[in-house]
Coordinates of C-alpha atoms in Angstrom, one line a residue:
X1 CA -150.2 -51.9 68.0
X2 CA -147.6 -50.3 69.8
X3 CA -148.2 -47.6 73.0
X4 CA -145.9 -45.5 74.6
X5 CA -146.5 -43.7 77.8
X6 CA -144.3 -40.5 78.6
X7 CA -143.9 -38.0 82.0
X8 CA -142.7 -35.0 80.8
X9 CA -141.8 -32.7 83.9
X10 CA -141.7 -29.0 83.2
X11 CA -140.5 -25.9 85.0
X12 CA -143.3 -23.9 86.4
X13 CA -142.1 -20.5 84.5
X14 CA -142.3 -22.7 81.3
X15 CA -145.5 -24.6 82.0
X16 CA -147.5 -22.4 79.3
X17 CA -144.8 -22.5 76.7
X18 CA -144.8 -26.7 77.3
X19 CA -148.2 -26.9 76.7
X20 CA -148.3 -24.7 73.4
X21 CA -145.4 -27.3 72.0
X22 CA -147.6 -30.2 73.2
X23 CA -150.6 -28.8 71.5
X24 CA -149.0 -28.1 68.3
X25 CA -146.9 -31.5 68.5
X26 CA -150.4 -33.1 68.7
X27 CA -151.9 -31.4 65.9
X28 CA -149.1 -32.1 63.6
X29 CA -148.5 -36.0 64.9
X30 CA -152.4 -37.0 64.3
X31 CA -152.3 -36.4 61.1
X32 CA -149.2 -38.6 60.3
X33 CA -149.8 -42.1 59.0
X34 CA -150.5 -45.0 61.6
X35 CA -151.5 -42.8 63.9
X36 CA -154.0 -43.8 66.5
X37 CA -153.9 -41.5 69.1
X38 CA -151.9 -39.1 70.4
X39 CA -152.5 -37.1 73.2
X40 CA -150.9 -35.0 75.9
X41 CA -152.5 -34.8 79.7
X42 CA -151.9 -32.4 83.1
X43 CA -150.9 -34.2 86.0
X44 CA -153.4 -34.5 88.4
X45 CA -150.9 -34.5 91.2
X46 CA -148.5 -32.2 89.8
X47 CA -149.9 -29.7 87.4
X48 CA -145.9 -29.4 86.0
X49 CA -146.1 -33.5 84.8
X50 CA -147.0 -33.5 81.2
X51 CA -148.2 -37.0 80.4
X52 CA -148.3 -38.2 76.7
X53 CA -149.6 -41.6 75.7
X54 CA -149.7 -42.4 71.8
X55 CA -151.0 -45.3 70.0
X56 CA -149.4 -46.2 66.4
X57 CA -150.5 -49.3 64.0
X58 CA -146.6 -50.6 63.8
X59 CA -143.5 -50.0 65.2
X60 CA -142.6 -48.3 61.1
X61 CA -145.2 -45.9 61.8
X62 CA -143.5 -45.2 65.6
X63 CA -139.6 -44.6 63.9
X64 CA -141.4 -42.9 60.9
X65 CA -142.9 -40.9 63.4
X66 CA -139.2 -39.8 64.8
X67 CA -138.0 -37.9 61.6
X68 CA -140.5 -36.2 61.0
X69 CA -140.2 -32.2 61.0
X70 CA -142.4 -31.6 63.9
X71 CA -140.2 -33.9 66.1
X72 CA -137.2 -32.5 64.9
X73 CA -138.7 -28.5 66.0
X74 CA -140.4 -30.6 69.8
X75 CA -137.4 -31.8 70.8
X76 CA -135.2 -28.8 70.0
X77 CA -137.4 -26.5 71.9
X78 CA -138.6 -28.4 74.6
X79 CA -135.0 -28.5 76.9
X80 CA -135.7 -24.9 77.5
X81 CA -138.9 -26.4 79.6
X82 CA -137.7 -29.2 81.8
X83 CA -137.5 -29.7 85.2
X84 CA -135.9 -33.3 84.9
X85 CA -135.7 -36.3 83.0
X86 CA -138.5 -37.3 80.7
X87 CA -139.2 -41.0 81.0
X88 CA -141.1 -43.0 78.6
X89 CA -142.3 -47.0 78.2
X90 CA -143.1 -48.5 75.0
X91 CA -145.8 -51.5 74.8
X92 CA -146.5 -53.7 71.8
X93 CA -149.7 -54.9 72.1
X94 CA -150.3 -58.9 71.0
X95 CA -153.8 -58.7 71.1
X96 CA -156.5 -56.2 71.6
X97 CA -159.4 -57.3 73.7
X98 CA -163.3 -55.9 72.8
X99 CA -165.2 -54.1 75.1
X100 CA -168.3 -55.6 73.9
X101 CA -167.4 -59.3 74.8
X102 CA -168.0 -58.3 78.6
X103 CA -171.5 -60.6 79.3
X104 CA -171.2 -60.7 82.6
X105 CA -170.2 -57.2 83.9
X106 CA -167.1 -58.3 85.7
X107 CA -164.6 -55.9 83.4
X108 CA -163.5 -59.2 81.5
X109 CA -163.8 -60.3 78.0
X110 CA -165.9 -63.1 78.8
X111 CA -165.0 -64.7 75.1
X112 CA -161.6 -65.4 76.3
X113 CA -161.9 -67.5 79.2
X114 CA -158.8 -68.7 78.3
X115 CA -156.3 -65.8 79.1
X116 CA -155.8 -64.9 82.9
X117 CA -156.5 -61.2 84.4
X118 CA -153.7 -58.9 84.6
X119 CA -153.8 -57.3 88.2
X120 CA -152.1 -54.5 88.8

């Protein structure tokens, strides 16, 4: 599985017309193949901080993802909206842990006793 997490910052006077791409950029992108999720958020600390975080099946589904027609109209209309750079990570996840293996209530997969908490 591969996630990416974006921060989008947008100019106040152009906060509405951000959130219509981002709503019809989300609509379109769900539908594509090897789509997980894909979803846009308002900062809580800055209402002008788009966040995005996206979930695909493969990184083919991620770069199929980039030529598609939608992405091609996003990107071209979205410059207008800024207020800064937009910064994005990308994670490839090795394994995905199961909520359900949680016995003990302490937030860890108690089946993998194995692999160490990550403490952030």
């Amino acid at each position: 599985m591969i996630i990416v997490h974006g921060m989008i910052p947008v100019k106040p006077e152009r906060r509405e017309l951000a959130l219509e791409l981002a709503r019809r950029m989300g609509v379109a992108t769900r539908k594509e193949p090897g789509c997980i999720s894909y979803d846009f958020y308002v900062g809580l600390s800055d209402p002008n901080t788009l966040l995005l975080f996206q979930e695909w099946q493969d990184m083919e589904s991620l770069s199929a993802h980039f030529q598609t027609e939608h992405m091609d109209e996003f990107m071209q209309q979205l410059p207008d909206c800024l207020n800064g750079q937009i910064t994005t990570r990308r994670f490839a996840v090795a394994q995905e842990l199961d909520d359900d293996s949680d016995d003990d209530g302490d937030g860890m997969g108690d089946d993998l006793d194995a692999t160490p908490p990550v403490i952030h």
